[in-house]
mmCIF file of C-alpha atoms in Angstrom:
data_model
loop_
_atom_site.group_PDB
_atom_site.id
_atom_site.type_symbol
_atom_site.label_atom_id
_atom_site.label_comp_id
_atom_site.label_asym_id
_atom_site.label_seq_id
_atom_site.Cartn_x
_atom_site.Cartn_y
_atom_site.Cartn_z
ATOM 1 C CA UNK A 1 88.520 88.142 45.118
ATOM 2 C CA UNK A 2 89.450 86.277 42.084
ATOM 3 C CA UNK A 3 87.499 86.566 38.996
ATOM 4 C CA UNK A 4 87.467 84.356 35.529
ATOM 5 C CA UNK A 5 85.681 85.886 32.909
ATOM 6 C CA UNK A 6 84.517 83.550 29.458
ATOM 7 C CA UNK A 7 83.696 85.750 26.532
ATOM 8 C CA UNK A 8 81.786 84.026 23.852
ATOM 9 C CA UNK A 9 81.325 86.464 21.307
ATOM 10 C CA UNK A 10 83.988 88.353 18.503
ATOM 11 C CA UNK A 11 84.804 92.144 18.324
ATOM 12 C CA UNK A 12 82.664 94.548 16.644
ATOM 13 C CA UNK A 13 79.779 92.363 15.750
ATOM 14 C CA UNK A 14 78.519 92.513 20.086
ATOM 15 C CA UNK A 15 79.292 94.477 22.627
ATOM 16 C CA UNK A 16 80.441 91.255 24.809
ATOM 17 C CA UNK A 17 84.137 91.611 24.629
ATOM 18 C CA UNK A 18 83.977 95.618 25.192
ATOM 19 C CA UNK A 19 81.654 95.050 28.106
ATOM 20 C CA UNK A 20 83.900 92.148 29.051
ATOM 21 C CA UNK A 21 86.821 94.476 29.076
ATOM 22 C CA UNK A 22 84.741 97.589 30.947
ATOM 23 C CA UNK A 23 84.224 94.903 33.606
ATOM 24 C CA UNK A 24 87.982 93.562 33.905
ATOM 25 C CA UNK A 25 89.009 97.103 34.354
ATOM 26 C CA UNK A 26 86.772 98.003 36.856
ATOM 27 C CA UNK A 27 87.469 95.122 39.225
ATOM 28 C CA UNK A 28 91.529 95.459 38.900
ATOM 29 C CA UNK A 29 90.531 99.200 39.970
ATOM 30 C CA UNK A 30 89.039 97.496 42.860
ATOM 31 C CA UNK A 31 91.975 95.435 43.911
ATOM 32 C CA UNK A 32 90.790 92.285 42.728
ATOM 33 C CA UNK A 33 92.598 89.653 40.487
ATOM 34 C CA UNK A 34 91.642 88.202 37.273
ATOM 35 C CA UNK A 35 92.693 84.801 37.300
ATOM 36 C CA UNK A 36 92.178 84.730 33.563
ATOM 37 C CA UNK A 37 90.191 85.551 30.444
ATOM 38 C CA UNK A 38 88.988 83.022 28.355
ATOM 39 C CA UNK A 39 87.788 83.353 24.622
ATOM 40 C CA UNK A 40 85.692 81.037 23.162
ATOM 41 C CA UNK A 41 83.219 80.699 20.486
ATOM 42 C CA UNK A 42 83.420 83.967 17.673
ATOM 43 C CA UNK A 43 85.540 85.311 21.271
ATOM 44 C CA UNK A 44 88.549 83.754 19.641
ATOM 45 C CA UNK A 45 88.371 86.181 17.110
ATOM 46 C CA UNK A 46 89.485 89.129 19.745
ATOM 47 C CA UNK A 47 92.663 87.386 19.504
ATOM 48 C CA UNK A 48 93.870 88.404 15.624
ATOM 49 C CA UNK A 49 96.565 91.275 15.442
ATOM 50 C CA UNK A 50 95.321 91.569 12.420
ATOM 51 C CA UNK A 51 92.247 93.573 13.151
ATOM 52 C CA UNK A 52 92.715 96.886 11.426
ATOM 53 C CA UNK A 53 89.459 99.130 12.719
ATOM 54 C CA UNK A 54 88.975 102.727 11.796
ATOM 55 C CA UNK A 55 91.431 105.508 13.901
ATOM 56 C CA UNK A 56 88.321 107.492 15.308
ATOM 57 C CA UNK A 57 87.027 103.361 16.838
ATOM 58 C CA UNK A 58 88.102 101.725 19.696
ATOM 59 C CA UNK A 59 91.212 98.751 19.165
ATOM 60 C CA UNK A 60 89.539 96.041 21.282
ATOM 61 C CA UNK A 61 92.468 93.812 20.017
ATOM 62 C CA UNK A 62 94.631 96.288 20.868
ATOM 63 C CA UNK A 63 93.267 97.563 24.148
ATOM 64 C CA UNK A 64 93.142 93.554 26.092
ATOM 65 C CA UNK A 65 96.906 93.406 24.580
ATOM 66 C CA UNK A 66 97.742 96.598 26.416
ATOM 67 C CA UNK A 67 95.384 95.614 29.523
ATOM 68 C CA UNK A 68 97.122 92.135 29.734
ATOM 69 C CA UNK A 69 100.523 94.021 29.603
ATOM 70 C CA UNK A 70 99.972 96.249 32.101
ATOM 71 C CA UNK A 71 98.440 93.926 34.435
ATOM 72 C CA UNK A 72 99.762 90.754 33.923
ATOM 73 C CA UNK A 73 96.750 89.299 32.363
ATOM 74 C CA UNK A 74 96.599 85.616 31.704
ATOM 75 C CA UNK A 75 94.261 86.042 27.987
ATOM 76 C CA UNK A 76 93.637 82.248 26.695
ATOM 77 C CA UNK A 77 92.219 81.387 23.305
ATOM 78 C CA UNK A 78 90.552 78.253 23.013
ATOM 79 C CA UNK A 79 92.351 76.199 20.386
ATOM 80 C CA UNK A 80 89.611 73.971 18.407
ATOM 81 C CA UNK A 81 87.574 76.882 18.537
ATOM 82 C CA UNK A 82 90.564 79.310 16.940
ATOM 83 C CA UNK A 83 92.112 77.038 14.424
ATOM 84 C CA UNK A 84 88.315 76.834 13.023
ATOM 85 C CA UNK A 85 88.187 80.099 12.494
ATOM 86 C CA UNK A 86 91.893 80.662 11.187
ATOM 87 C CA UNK A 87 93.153 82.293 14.737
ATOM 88 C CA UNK A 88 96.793 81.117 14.662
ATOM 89 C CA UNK A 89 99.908 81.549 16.908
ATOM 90 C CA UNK A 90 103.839 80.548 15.531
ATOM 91 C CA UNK A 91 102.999 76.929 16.413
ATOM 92 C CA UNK A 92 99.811 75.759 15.028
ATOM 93 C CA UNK A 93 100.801 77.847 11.579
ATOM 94 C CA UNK A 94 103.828 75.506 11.330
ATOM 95 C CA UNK A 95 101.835 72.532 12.492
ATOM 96 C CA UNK A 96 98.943 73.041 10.075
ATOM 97 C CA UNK A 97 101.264 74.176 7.427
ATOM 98 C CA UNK A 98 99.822 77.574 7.076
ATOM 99 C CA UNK A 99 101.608 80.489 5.511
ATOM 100 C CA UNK A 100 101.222 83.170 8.154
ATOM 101 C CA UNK A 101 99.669 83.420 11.480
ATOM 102 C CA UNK A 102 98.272 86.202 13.872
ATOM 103 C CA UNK A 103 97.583 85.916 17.424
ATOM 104 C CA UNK A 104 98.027 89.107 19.231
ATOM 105 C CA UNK A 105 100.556 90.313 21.688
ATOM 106 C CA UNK A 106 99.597 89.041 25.109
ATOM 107 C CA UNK A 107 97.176 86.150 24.258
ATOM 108 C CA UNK A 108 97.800 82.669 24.144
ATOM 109 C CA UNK A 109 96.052 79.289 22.326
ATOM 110 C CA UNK A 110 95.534 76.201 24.850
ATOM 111 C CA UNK A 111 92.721 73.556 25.447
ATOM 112 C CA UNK A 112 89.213 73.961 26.849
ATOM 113 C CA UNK A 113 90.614 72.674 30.046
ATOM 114 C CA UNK A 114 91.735 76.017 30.188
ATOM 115 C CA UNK A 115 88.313 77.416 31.140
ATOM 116 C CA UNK A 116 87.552 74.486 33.794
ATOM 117 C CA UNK A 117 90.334 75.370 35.623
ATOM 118 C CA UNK A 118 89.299 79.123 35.980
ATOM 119 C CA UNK A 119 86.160 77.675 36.874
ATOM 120 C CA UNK A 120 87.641 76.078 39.489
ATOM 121 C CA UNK A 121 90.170 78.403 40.647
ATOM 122 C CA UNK A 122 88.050 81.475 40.349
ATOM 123 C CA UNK A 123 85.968 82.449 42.990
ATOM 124 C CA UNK A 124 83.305 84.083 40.813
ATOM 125 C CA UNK A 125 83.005 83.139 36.575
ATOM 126 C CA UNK A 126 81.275 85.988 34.583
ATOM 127 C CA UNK A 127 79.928 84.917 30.809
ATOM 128 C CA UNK A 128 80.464 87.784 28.239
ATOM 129 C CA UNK A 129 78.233 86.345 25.322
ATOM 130 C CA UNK A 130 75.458 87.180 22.679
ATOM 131 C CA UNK B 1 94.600 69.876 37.354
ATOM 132 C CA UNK B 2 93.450 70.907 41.019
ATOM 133 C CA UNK B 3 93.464 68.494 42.640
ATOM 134 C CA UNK B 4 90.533 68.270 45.910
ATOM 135 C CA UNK B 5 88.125 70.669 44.676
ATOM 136 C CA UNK B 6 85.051 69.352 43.734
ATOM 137 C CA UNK B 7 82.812 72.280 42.431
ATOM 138 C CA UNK B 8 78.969 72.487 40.959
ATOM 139 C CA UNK B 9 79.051 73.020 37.357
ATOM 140 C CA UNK B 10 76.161 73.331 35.498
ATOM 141 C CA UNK B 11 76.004 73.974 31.285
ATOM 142 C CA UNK B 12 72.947 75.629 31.010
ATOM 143 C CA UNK B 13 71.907 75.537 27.193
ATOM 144 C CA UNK B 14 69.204 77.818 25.528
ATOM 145 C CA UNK B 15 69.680 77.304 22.101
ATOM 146 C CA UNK B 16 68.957 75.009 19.321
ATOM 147 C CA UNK B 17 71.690 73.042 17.404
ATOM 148 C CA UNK B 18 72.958 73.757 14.145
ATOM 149 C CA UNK B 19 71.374 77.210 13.384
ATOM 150 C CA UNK B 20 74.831 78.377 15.673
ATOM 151 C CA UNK B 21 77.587 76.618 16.827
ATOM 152 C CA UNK B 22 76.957 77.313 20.333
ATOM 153 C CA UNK B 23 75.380 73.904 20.996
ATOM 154 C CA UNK B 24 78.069 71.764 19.570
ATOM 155 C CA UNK B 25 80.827 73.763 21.044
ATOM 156 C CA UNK B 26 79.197 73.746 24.438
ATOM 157 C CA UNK B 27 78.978 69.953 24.179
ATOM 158 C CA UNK B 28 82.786 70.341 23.582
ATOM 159 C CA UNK B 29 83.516 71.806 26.658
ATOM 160 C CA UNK B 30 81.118 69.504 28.347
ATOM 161 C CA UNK B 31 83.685 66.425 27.436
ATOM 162 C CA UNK B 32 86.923 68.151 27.953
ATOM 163 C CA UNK B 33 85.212 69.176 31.327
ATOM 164 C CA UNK B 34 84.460 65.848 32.826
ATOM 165 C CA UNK B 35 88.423 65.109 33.030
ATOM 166 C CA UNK B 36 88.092 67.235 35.755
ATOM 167 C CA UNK B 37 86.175 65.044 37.946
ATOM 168 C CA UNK B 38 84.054 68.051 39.152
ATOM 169 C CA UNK B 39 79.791 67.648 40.284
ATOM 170 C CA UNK B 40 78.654 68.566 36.438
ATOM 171 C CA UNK B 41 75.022 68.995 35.173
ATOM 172 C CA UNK B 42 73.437 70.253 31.795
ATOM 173 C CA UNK B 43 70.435 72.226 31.571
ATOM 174 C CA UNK B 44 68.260 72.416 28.674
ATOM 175 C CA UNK B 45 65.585 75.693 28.899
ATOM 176 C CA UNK B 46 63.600 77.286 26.373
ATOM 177 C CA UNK B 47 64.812 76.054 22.813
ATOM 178 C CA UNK B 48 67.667 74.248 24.316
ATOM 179 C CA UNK B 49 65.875 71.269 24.384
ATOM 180 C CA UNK B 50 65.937 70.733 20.859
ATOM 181 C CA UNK B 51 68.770 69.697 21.112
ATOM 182 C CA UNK B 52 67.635 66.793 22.671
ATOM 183 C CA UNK B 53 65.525 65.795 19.851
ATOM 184 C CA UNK B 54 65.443 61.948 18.624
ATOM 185 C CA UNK B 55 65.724 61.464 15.109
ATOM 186 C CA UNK B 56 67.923 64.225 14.254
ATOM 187 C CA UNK B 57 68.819 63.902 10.715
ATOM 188 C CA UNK B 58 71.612 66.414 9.229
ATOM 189 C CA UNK B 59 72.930 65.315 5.779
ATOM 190 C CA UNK B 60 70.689 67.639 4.131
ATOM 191 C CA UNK B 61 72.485 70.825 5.199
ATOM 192 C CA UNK B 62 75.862 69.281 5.259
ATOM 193 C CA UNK B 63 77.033 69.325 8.909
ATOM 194 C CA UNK B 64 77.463 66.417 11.277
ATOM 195 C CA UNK B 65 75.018 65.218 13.440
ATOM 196 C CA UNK B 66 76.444 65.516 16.958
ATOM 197 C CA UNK B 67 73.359 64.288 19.328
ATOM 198 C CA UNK B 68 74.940 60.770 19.407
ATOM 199 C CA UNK B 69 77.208 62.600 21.140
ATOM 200 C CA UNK B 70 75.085 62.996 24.121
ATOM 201 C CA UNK B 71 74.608 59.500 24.469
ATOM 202 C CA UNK B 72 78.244 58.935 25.540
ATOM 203 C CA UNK B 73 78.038 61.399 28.304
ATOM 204 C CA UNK B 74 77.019 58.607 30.721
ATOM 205 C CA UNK B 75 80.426 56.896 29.949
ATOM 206 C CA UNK B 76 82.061 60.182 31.252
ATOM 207 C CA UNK B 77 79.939 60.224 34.634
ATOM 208 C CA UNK B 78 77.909 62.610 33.206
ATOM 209 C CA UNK B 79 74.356 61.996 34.348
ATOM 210 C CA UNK B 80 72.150 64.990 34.940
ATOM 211 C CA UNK B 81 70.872 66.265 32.070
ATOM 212 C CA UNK B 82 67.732 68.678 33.428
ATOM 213 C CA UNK B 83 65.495 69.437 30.907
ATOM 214 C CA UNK B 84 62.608 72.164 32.219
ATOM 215 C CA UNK B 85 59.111 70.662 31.622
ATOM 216 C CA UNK B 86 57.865 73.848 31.040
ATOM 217 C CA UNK B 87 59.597 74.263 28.105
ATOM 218 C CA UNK B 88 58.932 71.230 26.524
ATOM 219 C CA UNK B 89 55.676 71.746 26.767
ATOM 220 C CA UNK B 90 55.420 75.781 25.164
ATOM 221 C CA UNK B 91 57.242 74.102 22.262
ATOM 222 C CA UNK B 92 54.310 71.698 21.625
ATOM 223 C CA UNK B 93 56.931 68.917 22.777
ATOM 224 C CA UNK B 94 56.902 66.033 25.201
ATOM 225 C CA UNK B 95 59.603 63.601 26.805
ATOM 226 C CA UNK B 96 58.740 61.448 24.386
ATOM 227 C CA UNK B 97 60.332 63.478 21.141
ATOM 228 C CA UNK B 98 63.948 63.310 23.126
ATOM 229 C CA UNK B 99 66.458 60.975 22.629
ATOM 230 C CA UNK B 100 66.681 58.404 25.089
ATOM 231 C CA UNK B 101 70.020 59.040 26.689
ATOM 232 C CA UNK B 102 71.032 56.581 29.466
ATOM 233 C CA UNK B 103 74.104 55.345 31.917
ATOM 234 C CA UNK B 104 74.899 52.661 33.861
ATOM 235 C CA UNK B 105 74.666 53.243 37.230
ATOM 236 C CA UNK B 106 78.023 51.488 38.949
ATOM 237 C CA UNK B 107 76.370 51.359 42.528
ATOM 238 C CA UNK B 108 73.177 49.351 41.122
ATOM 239 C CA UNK B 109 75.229 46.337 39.258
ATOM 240 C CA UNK B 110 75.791 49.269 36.345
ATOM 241 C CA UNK B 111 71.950 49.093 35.677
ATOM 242 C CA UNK B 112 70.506 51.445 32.657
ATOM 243 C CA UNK B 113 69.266 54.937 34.415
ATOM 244 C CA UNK B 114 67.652 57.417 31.840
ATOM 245 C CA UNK B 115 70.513 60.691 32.275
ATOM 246 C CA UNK B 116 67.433 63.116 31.351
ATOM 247 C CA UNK B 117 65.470 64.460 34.056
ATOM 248 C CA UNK B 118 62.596 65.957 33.515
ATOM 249 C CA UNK B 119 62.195 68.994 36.008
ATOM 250 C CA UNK B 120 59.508 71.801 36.825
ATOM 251 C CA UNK B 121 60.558 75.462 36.678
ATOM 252 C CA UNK B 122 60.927 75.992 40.200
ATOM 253 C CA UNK B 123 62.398 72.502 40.894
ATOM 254 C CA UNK B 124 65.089 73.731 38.182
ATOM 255 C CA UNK B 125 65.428 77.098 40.018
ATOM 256 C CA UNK B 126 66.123 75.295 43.027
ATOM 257 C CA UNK B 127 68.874 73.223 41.343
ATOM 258 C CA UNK B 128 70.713 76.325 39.612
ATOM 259 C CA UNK B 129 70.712 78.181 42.946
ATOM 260 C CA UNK B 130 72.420 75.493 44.327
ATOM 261 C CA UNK B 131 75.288 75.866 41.689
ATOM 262 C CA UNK B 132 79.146 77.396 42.124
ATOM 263 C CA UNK B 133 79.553 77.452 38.267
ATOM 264 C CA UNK B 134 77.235 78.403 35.175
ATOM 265 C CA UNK B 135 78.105 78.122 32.525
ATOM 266 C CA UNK B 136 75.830 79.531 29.307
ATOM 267 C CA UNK B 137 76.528 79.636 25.522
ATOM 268 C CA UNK C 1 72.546 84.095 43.116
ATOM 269 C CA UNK C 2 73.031 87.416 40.226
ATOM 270 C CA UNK C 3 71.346 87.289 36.946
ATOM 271 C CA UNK C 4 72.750 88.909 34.022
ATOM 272 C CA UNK C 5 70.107 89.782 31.056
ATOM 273 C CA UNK C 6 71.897 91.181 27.811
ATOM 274 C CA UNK C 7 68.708 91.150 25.355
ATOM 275 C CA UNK C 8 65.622 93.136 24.671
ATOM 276 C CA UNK C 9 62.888 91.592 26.534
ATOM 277 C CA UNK C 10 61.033 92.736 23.175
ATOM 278 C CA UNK C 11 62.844 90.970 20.653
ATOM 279 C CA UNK C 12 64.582 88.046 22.646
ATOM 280 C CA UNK C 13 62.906 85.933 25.656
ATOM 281 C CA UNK C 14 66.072 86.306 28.140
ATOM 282 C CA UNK C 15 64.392 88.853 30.522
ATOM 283 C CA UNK C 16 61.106 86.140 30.090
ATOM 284 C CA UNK C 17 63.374 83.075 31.029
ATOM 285 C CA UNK C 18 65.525 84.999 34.018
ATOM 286 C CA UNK C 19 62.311 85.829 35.589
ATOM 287 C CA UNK C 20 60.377 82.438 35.219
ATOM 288 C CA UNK C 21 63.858 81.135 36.792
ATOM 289 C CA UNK C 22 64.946 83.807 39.879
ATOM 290 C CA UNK C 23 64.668 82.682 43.538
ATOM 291 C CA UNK C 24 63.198 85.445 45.966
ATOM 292 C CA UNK C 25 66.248 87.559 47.289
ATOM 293 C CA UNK C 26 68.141 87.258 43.918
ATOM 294 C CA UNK C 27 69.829 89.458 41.740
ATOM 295 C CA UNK C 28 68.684 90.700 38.219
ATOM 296 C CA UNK C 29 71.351 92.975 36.837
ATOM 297 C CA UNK C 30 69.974 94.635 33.186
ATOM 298 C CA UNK C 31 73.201 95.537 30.614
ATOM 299 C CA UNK C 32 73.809 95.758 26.868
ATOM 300 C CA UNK C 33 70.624 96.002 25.250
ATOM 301 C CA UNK C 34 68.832 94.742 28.316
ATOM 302 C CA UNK C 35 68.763 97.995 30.144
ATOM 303 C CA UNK C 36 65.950 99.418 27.684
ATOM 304 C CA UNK C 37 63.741 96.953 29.504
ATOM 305 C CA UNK C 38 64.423 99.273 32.815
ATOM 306 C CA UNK C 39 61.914 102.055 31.737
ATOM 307 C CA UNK C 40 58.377 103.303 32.958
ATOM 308 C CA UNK C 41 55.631 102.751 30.983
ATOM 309 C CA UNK C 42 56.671 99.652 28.955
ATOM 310 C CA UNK C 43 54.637 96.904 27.870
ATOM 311 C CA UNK C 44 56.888 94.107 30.452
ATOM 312 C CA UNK C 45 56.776 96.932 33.230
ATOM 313 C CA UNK C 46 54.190 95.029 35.802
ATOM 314 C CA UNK C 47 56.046 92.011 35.286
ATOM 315 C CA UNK C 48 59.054 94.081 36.613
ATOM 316 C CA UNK C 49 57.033 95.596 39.296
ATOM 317 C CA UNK C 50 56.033 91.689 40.260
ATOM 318 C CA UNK C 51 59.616 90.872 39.983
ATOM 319 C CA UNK C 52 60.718 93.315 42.262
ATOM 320 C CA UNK C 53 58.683 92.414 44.984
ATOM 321 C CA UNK C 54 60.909 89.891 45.585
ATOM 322 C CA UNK C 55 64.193 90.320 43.663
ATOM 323 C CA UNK C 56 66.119 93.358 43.555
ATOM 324 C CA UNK C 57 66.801 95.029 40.149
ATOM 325 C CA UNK C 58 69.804 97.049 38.600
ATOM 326 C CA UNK C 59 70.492 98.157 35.334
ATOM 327 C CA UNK C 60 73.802 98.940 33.883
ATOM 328 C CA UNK C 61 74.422 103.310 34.239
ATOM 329 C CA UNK C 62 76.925 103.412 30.972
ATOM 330 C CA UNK C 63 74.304 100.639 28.713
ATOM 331 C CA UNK C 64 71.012 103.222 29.746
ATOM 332 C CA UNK C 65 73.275 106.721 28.581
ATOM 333 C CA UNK C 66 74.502 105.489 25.365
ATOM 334 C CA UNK C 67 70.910 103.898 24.343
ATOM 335 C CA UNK C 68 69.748 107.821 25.296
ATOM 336 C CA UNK C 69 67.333 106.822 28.136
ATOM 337 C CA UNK C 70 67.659 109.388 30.919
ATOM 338 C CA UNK C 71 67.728 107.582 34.430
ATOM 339 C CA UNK C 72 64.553 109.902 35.269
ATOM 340 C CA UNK C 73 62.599 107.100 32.662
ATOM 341 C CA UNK C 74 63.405 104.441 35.293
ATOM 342 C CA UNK C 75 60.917 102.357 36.661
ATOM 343 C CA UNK C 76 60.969 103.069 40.323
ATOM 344 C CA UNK C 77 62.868 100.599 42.448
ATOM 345 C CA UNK C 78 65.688 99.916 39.922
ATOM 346 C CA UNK C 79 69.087 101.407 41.190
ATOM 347 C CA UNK C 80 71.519 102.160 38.555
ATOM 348 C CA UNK C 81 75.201 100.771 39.161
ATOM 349 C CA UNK C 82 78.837 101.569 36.665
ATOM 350 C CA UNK C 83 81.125 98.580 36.026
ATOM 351 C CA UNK C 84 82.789 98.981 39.763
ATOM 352 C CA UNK C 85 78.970 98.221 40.805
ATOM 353 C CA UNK C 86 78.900 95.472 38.529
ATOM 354 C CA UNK C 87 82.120 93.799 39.800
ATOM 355 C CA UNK C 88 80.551 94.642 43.534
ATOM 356 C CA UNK C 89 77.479 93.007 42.981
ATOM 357 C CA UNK C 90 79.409 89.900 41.291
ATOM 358 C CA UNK C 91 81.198 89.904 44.207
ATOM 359 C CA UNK C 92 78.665 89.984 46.753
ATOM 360 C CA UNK C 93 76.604 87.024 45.272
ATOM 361 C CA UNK C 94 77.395 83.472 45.183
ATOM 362 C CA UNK C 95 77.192 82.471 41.593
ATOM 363 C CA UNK C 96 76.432 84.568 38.313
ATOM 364 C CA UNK C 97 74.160 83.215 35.718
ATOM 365 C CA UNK C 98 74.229 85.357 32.403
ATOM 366 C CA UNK C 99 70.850 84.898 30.735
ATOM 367 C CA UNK C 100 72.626 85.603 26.781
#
């Protein structure tokens, strides 16, 4: 079966994206596909390579980079919602004229349509939110 | 785009506006959405229907008042907007402190039809069950 | 039709809302902080009890054991599922609607 998953909420602050990421696991364990993650909201924030957490915590940045590597993982970051929040890839920093930017390996920044289209693609779509 | 399926989507929205962004960013998705030609509906529960309020007035806290906003759904064939009596009514509100939000209906000589609906609990249970797509910020 | 509830049903009204909103033979899947609302003795358990006369309830096995409440505390009639039953039980319904 194909799953989309939208997670609303940032790392750290709710569990969302860990329990997000507990759930993605467990259904490519069980031979299902994820058709694609979807970060919205304070979720775009999962997105920053920046992200620099304590040894003896968890990398949730770090761990959906490796996931999506290993798996193929299609992880999308809603654009109005990251350039709010200062969630940038190569592009938009040279579009906005921003010194530096930091989306993480395996993520990328598109439109909202984005998240219809799992919608409609997926046969199930699972909210990860506060 | 994909093209031939028509799914049930419905935005089902719980909180009130400006105290988080979830309202305003759900309405986002709401108009990017109805590109997609897909069978959408909004659902206001609980304190989600203050976002319906009429009269909202934001230039004393400095952000932009978006319920206009909701008023141009119609234009996007966006016409169900539930909003659960029950809740209303716990909240010491009645259909009369919403916004009057309205479309033209193209298969009545584009008449005025008011887009909210007020709804019982169960009727609105009935209508989520009957949903492919939920959608909740 | 699942429900998901993520919230306390004693600081937040999700649990309150789900229940007002379930259809008999529904889901109601407890995580996050939602799963404390799973134990005996609680002041929302005969609303549970009502709940599950119709519905069937689950709670989240990983959420319970790091919030230290023993699956023995469970109010009877609530099966405990990990993320693969999760993913099963998303599977085997219809839609999902995540009461936040």
């Amino acid at each position: 079966m194909k799953f989309g998953i939208l997670i609303n909420e940032g790392p750290y602050q709710h569990q969302a994206s860990d329990s997000a990421y507990q759930f993605v696991k467990a259904a490519l364990e069980k031979g299902h596909e994820i058709f694609r993650v979807f970060f919205y909201h304070d979720g775009v924030q999962n997105a920053t390579r920046l992200a620099s957490p304590p040894q003896d915590d968890r990398n949730i940045i770090a761990l959906w980079s490796a996931l999506a590597k290993e798996h193929n993982l299609d992880l999308v970051v809603c654009v109005a919602a990251a350039l709010r929040r200062g969630i940038l890839d190569e592009n938009e920093a040279k579009r906005g004229g921003k010194d530096a930017h930091n989306l993480a390996d395996g993520f990328r920044i598109s439109g909202l349509g984005q998240l219809i289209e799992a919608g409609i693609q997926s046969d199930r779509l699972v909210v990860f939110g506060d | 785009m994909s093209e031939g399926v028509i799914k049930k989507f419905m935005y089902v929205n719980r909180k009130p506006p400006y105290g988080t962004v979830y309202a305003l960013e759900s309405l986002e998705v709401v108009l990017i959405g109805a590109a997609f030609d897909q069978d959408v509906s909004l659902a206001f529960i609980g304190d989600g229907v203050y976002q319906l309020t009429a009269g909202q007035s934001t230039g004393g806290i400095g952000m932009k008042n978006f319920s206009p906003t909701y008023n141009a759904l119609g234009d996007y064939d966006i016409t169900k907007l539930y909003v659960e009596k029950e809740s209303l009514e716990e909240r010491g509100l009645a259909i009369d402190d919403l916004m009057e939000v309205v479309y033209e209906d193209e298969d009545e000589d584009y008449a005025e039809k008011p887009s909210i609906r007020l709804v019982s609990r169960a009727e609105l249970a009935d209508i989520m069950a009957e949903q492919d797509v939920l959608l909740n910020f | 039709m699942l429900h998901t509830v993520n919230k306390s049903p004693f600081e937040r009204n999700s649990l309150n809302t789900c229940l007002g909103l379930v259809k008999p033979g529904s889901a109601v899947l407890l995580i996050e902080d939602g799963v404390v609302g799973a134990i005996k003795g609680t002041a929302i358990e005969d609303q549970l009890i009502q709940a599950m006369q119709s519905c069937k309830l689950y709670v989240l096995g990983p959420d319970l054991a790091a919030r230290g409440l023993a699956e023995d505390k469970l109010l009877d009639g609530i099966q405990v599922v990990d993320y693969g039953g999760f993913v099963d039980l998303v599977a085997e319904h219809t839609s999902v609607q995540s009461w936040l």
